[in-house]
Each structure stands twice: as structure tokens, then as C-alpha cells.
Amino acid sequence: GAPLARAEAQIAFRTLAERFPNLALNGRPHRRKTITLRGLDSLPVTEQLARDGRDIASKIIPDGSIRAHAVTSRAPEALIDASTRAAVVVVGHRGQGAFASAMLGSVATSVAQHAACPVVVVRGAVAEPGSPLPVAVGVDGTSDSEPALLFAAQRANRDHVPLRVVCAWQSLEQAPWDLANWQVDSIEQWARELSSSARHAVDDAVTLVHERWPELEVEAVAVEAPAIAALEGESRGSQLVVVGSH
């Protein structure tokens, strides 16, 4: 019910109404897209928050397609349970400053780690419909990153924007290891191998995307940086950053 929470809800509804018709709030176990509103342990307060969320959503999408459901369990458990009947779960992130950003938020972190469907964490301003900003996705050359890659490619293709495929790699100098006993040649060789592996990872990802969406504009980026720093940098020029979960 706080102003910031209402703003998060408006951003989420506006974004999903544009991209996901037949939106529902923790709705029926059909092929509806689902948002669950976080409440409090008091049922009357939780029910009022659900009604408030429905009112916000009804200004953006037809009221008949909205289902509001109040629960008194903890927010992570409620959202994770809803994810078993959803195509996507959306959560907000209100953290500001380095510490809050590093923590991401206990609800967002728990849901992202354990949900049964893709999770969208809404942070900052959402790009307006028709924005030319790309969708960025992180890959690591393993099959674990393939679902994130395809999710991102599908969104980029639907919104007619470019896709940026990013693989980050760290040199040994950047890694938290003691290199006192390493030979310079060994360090340089290791860096070349890491760089080559990252380049192969993004090239393979581009090939996979073009097998399904041959007309999609895709840019492959292999960057020497910690993964978190690389993706944070991508977020500054993207409308959406997609990461997978191992």
C-alpha cells in the first residue's frame, strides 16, 4: 500500500499488459500470466492490498481478465507456489544504494532461485512501448543458460529490438587467487583460453538463436569483467536484462 509499492505495481502492470494479454493476479491454473501481490500477515490488510492491486491493474487492462487472490503466507512462499501455475512471476525491487542493490531483496532473491517459471524483477524505469533499446542476456556456454537465452530472444523478436548476448570472463589477475607462484606465460595462456571460450559461447548462442529467429538482429559480446559487473553495465543501455539460474 506504500506509494513506492503502488508505483512498482503500476510499472509491472503497464509492462505486462503491453506484452502479456490475459493478465491475472495469482489466478487460475490455466495459461494466464500471473502476478501475485505481496501482502502482510493480517488477512484484512492483505485482502485490501489485493483489491488495491486489482484497481491499479484495471486502469491498464480489462477488469474482466484480472483475478486477485489474498494469502497470509510469507511473500516468497506465496510467489513460489503461484509460479507452479504461472507463465511468469513479477516482483519489484525497491533497494537503493550499493548495499541494497547487492542484496537485491530477500523476496526477489528467494523467488528467482526457487520459482518454477521465469521471474521478472522490475527495477528502475521501464522502457516505453516501441523503445529501440535492446534486450541483453548473459550466457556461460553451458546448457543451463539456454532457457534464459531463448526467453530473451523471444522477447527481443516480439518487440522488434536487437538482442545482445553477453559472456563475461575474468583474467587470473582479476580473480581472487594468489598468483605469486604462477609464470607470466601461464597466466597469459590461461587468459587467452578464457577469452576464446567466452567467444565460442556467444557465437554458439547466436547460432542457436538464428536457427529459430533468423531475422533477429543479434550482437555477440565477450567481455573481460566479472559477470555481475558486465551485466550491470549492460542494464544501463538495455530495456531488459535476462539471466539464467543454475
mmCIF file of C-alpha atoms in Angstrom:
data_model
loop_
_atom_site.group_PDB
_atom_site.id
_atom_site.type_symbol
_atom_site.label_atom_id
_atom_site.label_comp_id
_atom_site.label_asym_id
_atom_site.label_seq_id
_atom_site.Cartn_x
_atom_site.Cartn_y
_atom_site.Cartn_z
ATOM 1 C CA GLY A 1 0.000 0.000 0.000
ATOM 2 C CA ALA A 2 3.025 2.321 0.200
ATOM 3 C CA PRO A 3 3.447 4.841 -2.643
ATOM 4 C CA LEU A 4 6.604 3.089 -3.839
ATOM 5 C CA ALA A 5 4.861 -0.283 -3.854
ATOM 6 C CA ARG A 6 1.979 1.198 -5.867
ATOM 7 C CA ALA A 7 4.473 2.623 -8.338
ATOM 8 C CA GLU A 8 6.085 -0.831 -8.687
ATOM 9 C CA ALA A 9 2.677 -2.362 -9.351
ATOM 10 C CA GLN A 10 1.850 0.248 -11.989
ATOM 11 C CA ILE A 11 5.162 -0.379 -13.751
ATOM 12 C CA ALA A 12 4.600 -4.126 -13.671
ATOM 13 C CA PHE A 13 1.012 -3.957 -14.917
ATOM 14 C CA ARG A 14 1.822 -1.467 -17.652
ATOM 15 C CA THR A 15 4.720 -3.568 -18.883
ATOM 16 C CA LEU A 16 2.895 -6.872 -18.784
ATOM 17 C CA ALA A 17 -0.367 -5.510 -20.172
ATOM 18 C CA GLU A 18 1.567 -4.463 -23.258
ATOM 19 C CA ARG A 19 3.402 -7.746 -23.621
ATOM 20 C CA PHE A 20 1.197 -10.380 -21.946
ATOM 21 C CA PRO A 21 -2.567 -10.285 -22.700
ATOM 22 C CA ASN A 22 -4.945 -12.035 -20.283
ATOM 23 C CA LEU A 23 -3.054 -10.936 -17.193
ATOM 24 C CA ALA A 24 -4.140 -12.394 -13.868
ATOM 25 C CA LEU A 25 -3.277 -11.740 -10.239
ATOM 26 C CA ASN A 26 -2.351 -15.101 -8.754
ATOM 27 C CA GLY A 27 -5.076 -16.552 -10.925
ATOM 28 C CA ARG A 28 -6.384 -19.822 -12.234
ATOM 29 C CA PRO A 29 -4.030 -22.626 -13.232
ATOM 30 C CA HIS A 30 -4.500 -22.007 -16.958
ATOM 31 C CA ARG A 31 -2.225 -20.291 -19.450
ATOM 32 C CA ARG A 32 -2.620 -16.920 -17.844
ATOM 33 C CA LYS A 33 0.269 -14.678 -16.926
ATOM 34 C CA THR A 34 0.340 -14.253 -13.174
ATOM 35 C CA ILE A 35 1.306 -11.523 -10.733
ATOM 36 C CA THR A 36 0.967 -12.134 -7.014
ATOM 37 C CA LEU A 37 0.726 -9.076 -4.792
ATOM 38 C CA ARG A 38 2.762 -9.212 -1.631
ATOM 39 C CA GLY A 39 0.685 -8.692 1.488
ATOM 40 C CA LEU A 40 1.000 -8.746 5.263
ATOM 41 C CA ASP A 41 0.221 -11.454 7.781
ATOM 42 C CA SER A 42 -3.131 -9.832 8.576
ATOM 43 C CA LEU A 43 -5.806 -11.191 6.233
ATOM 44 C CA PRO A 44 -7.935 -7.987 6.132
ATOM 45 C CA VAL A 45 -4.857 -5.910 5.264
ATOM 46 C CA THR A 46 -3.752 -8.460 2.685
ATOM 47 C CA GLU A 47 -7.212 -8.516 1.087
ATOM 48 C CA GLN A 48 -7.208 -4.723 0.884
ATOM 49 C CA LEU A 49 -3.787 -4.764 -0.793
ATOM 50 C CA ALA A 50 -5.077 -7.298 -3.308
ATOM 51 C CA ARG A 51 -8.078 -5.064 -4.040
ATOM 52 C CA ASP A 52 -5.783 -2.064 -4.410
ATOM 53 C CA GLY A 53 -3.662 -4.017 -6.868
ATOM 54 C CA ARG A 54 -6.728 -5.029 -8.850
ATOM 55 C CA ASP A 55 -7.830 -1.381 -9.003
ATOM 56 C CA ILE A 56 -4.420 -0.335 -10.330
ATOM 57 C CA ALA A 57 -4.420 -3.119 -12.908
ATOM 58 C CA SER A 58 -7.974 -2.316 -14.061
ATOM 59 C CA LYS A 59 -6.798 1.107 -15.236
ATOM 60 C CA ILE A 60 -4.432 -0.575 -17.678
ATOM 61 C CA ILE A 61 -6.083 -3.857 -18.693
ATOM 62 C CA PRO A 62 -9.741 -5.024 -18.866
ATOM 63 C CA ASP A 63 -11.091 -5.682 -15.376
ATOM 64 C CA GLY A 64 -12.678 -8.939 -16.509
ATOM 65 C CA SER A 65 -9.278 -10.520 -17.094
ATOM 66 C CA ILE A 66 -7.986 -9.767 -13.560
ATOM 67 C CA ARG A 67 -8.108 -12.213 -10.660
ATOM 68 C CA ALA A 68 -6.960 -11.012 -7.235
ATOM 69 C CA HIS A 69 -6.118 -13.566 -4.553
ATOM 70 C CA ALA A 70 -5.052 -12.780 -0.977
ATOM 71 C CA VAL A 71 -2.949 -15.188 1.071
ATOM 72 C CA THR A 72 -1.404 -14.880 4.528
ATOM 73 C CA SER A 73 1.736 -16.922 3.949
ATOM 74 C CA ARG A 74 5.138 -15.243 3.611
ATOM 75 C CA ALA A 75 5.648 -13.486 0.308
ATOM 76 C CA PRO A 76 8.388 -15.809 -1.053
ATOM 77 C CA GLU A 77 6.336 -18.935 -0.343
ATOM 78 C CA ALA A 78 3.199 -17.399 -1.875
ATOM 79 C CA LEU A 79 5.013 -16.347 -5.035
ATOM 80 C CA ILE A 80 6.854 -19.637 -5.413
ATOM 81 C CA ASP A 81 3.584 -21.514 -5.048
ATOM 82 C CA ALA A 82 1.948 -19.229 -7.629
ATOM 83 C CA SER A 83 4.847 -19.875 -10.007
ATOM 84 C CA THR A 84 3.733 -23.501 -10.420
ATOM 85 C CA ARG A 85 0.593 -22.198 -12.166
ATOM 86 C CA ALA A 86 2.096 -19.230 -13.971
ATOM 87 C CA ALA A 87 3.915 -18.367 -17.182
ATOM 88 C CA VAL A 88 5.845 -15.593 -15.435
ATOM 89 C CA VAL A 89 6.042 -14.090 -11.941
ATOM 90 C CA VAL A 90 6.832 -10.397 -11.445
ATOM 91 C CA VAL A 91 8.334 -8.858 -8.316
ATOM 92 C CA GLY A 92 9.507 -5.327 -7.607
ATOM 93 C CA HIS A 93 12.829 -4.240 -6.193
ATOM 94 C CA ARG A 94 12.933 -1.158 -4.006
ATOM 95 C CA GLY A 95 16.576 -1.344 -2.916
ATOM 96 C CA GLN A 96 18.613 1.817 -3.326
ATOM 97 C CA GLY A 97 22.327 2.202 -2.754
ATOM 98 C CA ALA A 98 25.156 -0.290 -3.028
ATOM 99 C CA PHE A 99 24.178 -2.471 -0.075
ATOM 100 C CA ALA A 100 20.528 -2.795 -1.039
ATOM 101 C CA SER A 101 21.448 -3.418 -4.664
ATOM 102 C CA ALA A 102 23.889 -6.165 -3.678
ATOM 103 C CA MET A 103 21.250 -7.813 -1.517
ATOM 104 C CA LEU A 104 18.654 -7.446 -4.332
ATOM 105 C CA GLY A 105 15.900 -8.139 -1.836
ATOM 106 C CA SER A 106 15.035 -11.261 0.085
ATOM 107 C CA VAL A 107 11.735 -11.778 -1.732
ATOM 108 C CA ALA A 108 13.158 -11.278 -5.229
ATOM 109 C CA THR A 109 16.173 -13.458 -4.439
ATOM 110 C CA SER A 110 14.133 -16.327 -2.993
ATOM 111 C CA VAL A 111 11.609 -16.303 -5.813
ATOM 112 C CA ALA A 112 14.258 -16.078 -8.528
ATOM 113 C CA GLN A 113 16.112 -19.050 -7.034
ATOM 114 C CA HIS A 114 13.143 -21.353 -6.474
ATOM 115 C CA ALA A 115 10.305 -20.389 -8.831
ATOM 116 C CA ALA A 116 9.003 -22.919 -11.330
ATOM 117 C CA CYS A 117 8.710 -20.334 -14.122
ATOM 118 C CA PRO A 118 10.627 -17.270 -15.324
ATOM 119 C CA VAL A 119 10.813 -14.392 -12.831
ATOM 120 C CA VAL A 120 10.885 -10.728 -13.826
ATOM 121 C CA VAL A 121 12.398 -8.316 -11.297
ATOM 122 C CA VAL A 122 11.187 -4.805 -12.102
ATOM 123 C CA ARG A 123 13.800 -2.228 -11.222
ATOM 124 C CA GLY A 124 14.060 1.403 -12.269
ATOM 125 C CA ALA A 125 12.183 2.976 -15.159
ATOM 126 C CA VAL A 126 10.547 0.679 -17.673
ATOM 127 C CA ALA A 127 11.139 1.438 -21.337
ATOM 128 C CA GLU A 128 8.108 2.801 -23.148
ATOM 129 C CA PRO A 129 6.454 0.609 -25.804
ATOM 130 C CA GLY A 130 8.342 0.979 -29.061
ATOM 131 C CA SER A 131 11.668 1.696 -27.374
ATOM 132 C CA PRO A 132 14.628 0.738 -29.563
ATOM 133 C CA LEU A 133 16.703 -0.365 -26.559
ATOM 134 C CA PRO A 134 17.938 -3.969 -26.865
ATOM 135 C CA VAL A 135 17.310 -6.990 -24.694
ATOM 136 C CA ALA A 136 20.511 -8.304 -23.108
ATOM 137 C CA VAL A 137 21.120 -11.858 -21.918
ATOM 138 C CA GLY A 138 24.015 -13.453 -20.086
ATOM 139 C CA VAL A 139 25.325 -16.849 -21.208
ATOM 140 C CA ASP A 140 28.132 -19.039 -19.938
ATOM 141 C CA GLY A 141 28.487 -21.673 -22.631
ATOM 142 C CA THR A 142 26.535 -24.335 -20.715
ATOM 143 C CA SER A 143 23.078 -25.749 -21.347
ATOM 144 C CA ASP A 144 21.917 -24.084 -18.125
ATOM 145 C CA SER A 145 21.913 -20.702 -19.838
ATOM 146 C CA GLU A 146 19.893 -21.871 -22.850
ATOM 147 C CA PRO A 147 16.416 -21.225 -21.340
ATOM 148 C CA ALA A 148 17.415 -17.652 -20.495
ATOM 149 C CA LEU A 149 18.825 -17.182 -23.996
ATOM 150 C CA LEU A 150 15.624 -18.379 -25.667
ATOM 151 C CA PHE A 151 13.444 -16.336 -23.293
ATOM 152 C CA ALA A 152 15.418 -13.196 -24.126
ATOM 153 C CA ALA A 153 15.420 -13.920 -27.856
ATOM 154 C CA GLN A 154 11.676 -14.449 -27.873
ATOM 155 C CA ARG A 155 11.119 -11.102 -26.149
ATOM 156 C CA ALA A 156 13.505 -9.283 -28.470
ATOM 157 C CA ASN A 157 11.900 -10.816 -31.537
ATOM 158 C CA ARG A 158 8.393 -9.936 -30.375
ATOM 159 C CA ASP A 159 9.335 -6.347 -29.552
ATOM 160 C CA HIS A 160 11.393 -5.930 -32.746
ATOM 161 C CA VAL A 161 14.546 -4.875 -30.900
ATOM 162 C CA PRO A 162 18.120 -6.194 -31.059
ATOM 163 C CA LEU A 163 19.398 -8.932 -28.785
ATOM 164 C CA ARG A 164 22.780 -8.627 -27.057
ATOM 165 C CA VAL A 165 24.314 -11.941 -25.992
ATOM 166 C CA VAL A 166 26.948 -11.396 -23.304
ATOM 167 C CA CYS A 167 29.553 -13.765 -21.873
ATOM 168 C CA ALA A 168 31.914 -12.402 -19.227
ATOM 169 C CA TRP A 169 35.283 -13.833 -18.370
ATOM 170 C CA GLN A 170 37.860 -12.888 -15.737
ATOM 171 C CA SER A 171 41.609 -12.904 -16.142
ATOM 172 C CA LEU A 172 43.608 -14.506 -13.365
ATOM 173 C CA GLU A 173 44.701 -11.041 -12.237
ATOM 174 C CA GLN A 174 41.029 -10.205 -11.598
ATOM 175 C CA ALA A 175 40.286 -13.448 -9.784
ATOM 176 C CA PRO A 176 40.761 -13.667 -6.003
ATOM 177 C CA TRP A 177 43.686 -16.088 -6.184
ATOM 178 C CA ASP A 178 47.321 -15.920 -5.154
ATOM 179 C CA LEU A 179 49.365 -15.760 -8.355
ATOM 180 C CA ALA A 180 52.787 -15.435 -6.726
ATOM 181 C CA ASN A 181 53.936 -18.832 -7.998
ATOM 182 C CA TRP A 182 52.429 -18.557 -11.475
ATOM 183 C CA GLN A 183 54.601 -17.946 -14.514
ATOM 184 C CA VAL A 184 53.685 -14.948 -16.661
ATOM 185 C CA ASP A 185 53.380 -17.161 -19.749
ATOM 186 C CA SER A 186 50.946 -19.442 -17.911
ATOM 187 C CA ILE A 187 48.778 -16.509 -16.873
ATOM 188 C CA GLU A 188 48.676 -15.136 -20.389
ATOM 189 C CA GLN A 189 47.873 -18.549 -21.859
ATOM 190 C CA TRP A 190 45.048 -19.008 -19.372
ATOM 191 C CA ALA A 191 43.640 -15.603 -20.273
ATOM 192 C CA ARG A 192 43.703 -16.458 -23.979
ATOM 193 C CA GLU A 193 41.863 -19.706 -23.324
ATOM 194 C CA LEU A 194 39.219 -17.983 -21.210
ATOM 195 C CA SER A 195 38.719 -15.301 -23.833
ATOM 196 C CA SER A 196 38.420 -17.933 -26.563
ATOM 197 C CA SER A 197 35.889 -19.930 -24.533
ATOM 198 C CA ALA A 198 33.773 -16.813 -23.987
ATOM 199 C CA ARG A 199 33.837 -16.014 -27.687
ATOM 200 C CA HIS A 200 32.808 -19.579 -28.562
ATOM 201 C CA ALA A 201 29.977 -19.352 -26.015
ATOM 202 C CA VAL A 202 28.463 -16.216 -27.560
ATOM 203 C CA ASP A 203 28.986 -17.450 -31.121
ATOM 204 C CA ASP A 204 27.203 -20.723 -30.310
ATOM 205 C CA ALA A 205 24.397 -18.750 -28.670
ATOM 206 C CA VAL A 206 23.961 -16.579 -31.750
ATOM 207 C CA THR A 207 23.794 -19.690 -33.935
ATOM 208 C CA LEU A 208 21.096 -21.195 -31.711
ATOM 209 C CA VAL A 209 19.026 -18.003 -31.778
ATOM 210 C CA HIS A 210 19.248 -17.660 -35.548
ATOM 211 C CA GLU A 211 18.052 -21.231 -36.004
ATOM 212 C CA ARG A 212 14.707 -20.107 -34.544
ATOM 213 C CA TRP A 213 14.636 -16.407 -35.390
ATOM 214 C CA PRO A 214 16.816 -15.978 -38.495
ATOM 215 C CA GLU A 215 15.864 -12.309 -38.995
ATOM 216 C CA LEU A 216 16.578 -11.208 -35.429
ATOM 217 C CA GLU A 217 19.459 -8.752 -35.035
ATOM 218 C CA VAL A 218 21.912 -10.299 -32.567
ATOM 219 C CA GLU A 219 25.158 -8.890 -31.232
ATOM 220 C CA ALA A 220 27.681 -11.183 -29.531
ATOM 221 C CA VAL A 221 29.710 -9.637 -26.709
ATOM 222 C CA ALA A 222 32.597 -11.373 -24.928
ATOM 223 C CA VAL A 223 33.807 -9.041 -22.200
ATOM 224 C CA GLU A 224 36.683 -9.251 -19.746
ATOM 225 C CA ALA A 225 34.950 -8.430 -16.467
ATOM 226 C CA PRO A 226 33.194 -10.114 -13.557
ATOM 227 C CA ALA A 227 29.776 -11.356 -14.680
ATOM 228 C CA ILE A 228 27.839 -9.123 -12.287
ATOM 229 C CA ALA A 229 29.713 -6.017 -13.389
ATOM 230 C CA ALA A 230 29.286 -6.894 -17.062
ATOM 231 C CA LEU A 231 25.531 -7.409 -16.777
ATOM 232 C CA GLU A 232 25.082 -4.315 -14.628
ATOM 233 C CA GLY A 233 26.823 -2.369 -17.341
ATOM 234 C CA GLU A 234 24.507 -3.874 -19.954
ATOM 235 C CA SER A 235 21.471 -2.807 -17.922
ATOM 236 C CA ARG A 236 22.357 0.840 -18.462
ATOM 237 C CA GLY A 237 21.647 0.586 -22.167
ATOM 238 C CA SER A 238 19.009 -2.153 -22.279
ATOM 239 C CA GLN A 239 15.298 -2.382 -21.665
ATOM 240 C CA LEU A 240 15.612 -5.849 -20.143
ATOM 241 C CA VAL A 241 18.478 -7.975 -18.828
ATOM 242 C CA VAL A 242 17.881 -11.728 -18.685
ATOM 243 C CA VAL A 243 19.963 -14.116 -16.583
ATOM 244 C CA GLY A 244 19.573 -17.821 -16.018
ATOM 245 C CA SER A 245 19.716 -19.874 -12.856
ATOM 246 C CA HIS A 246 21.839 -22.959 -12.280
#
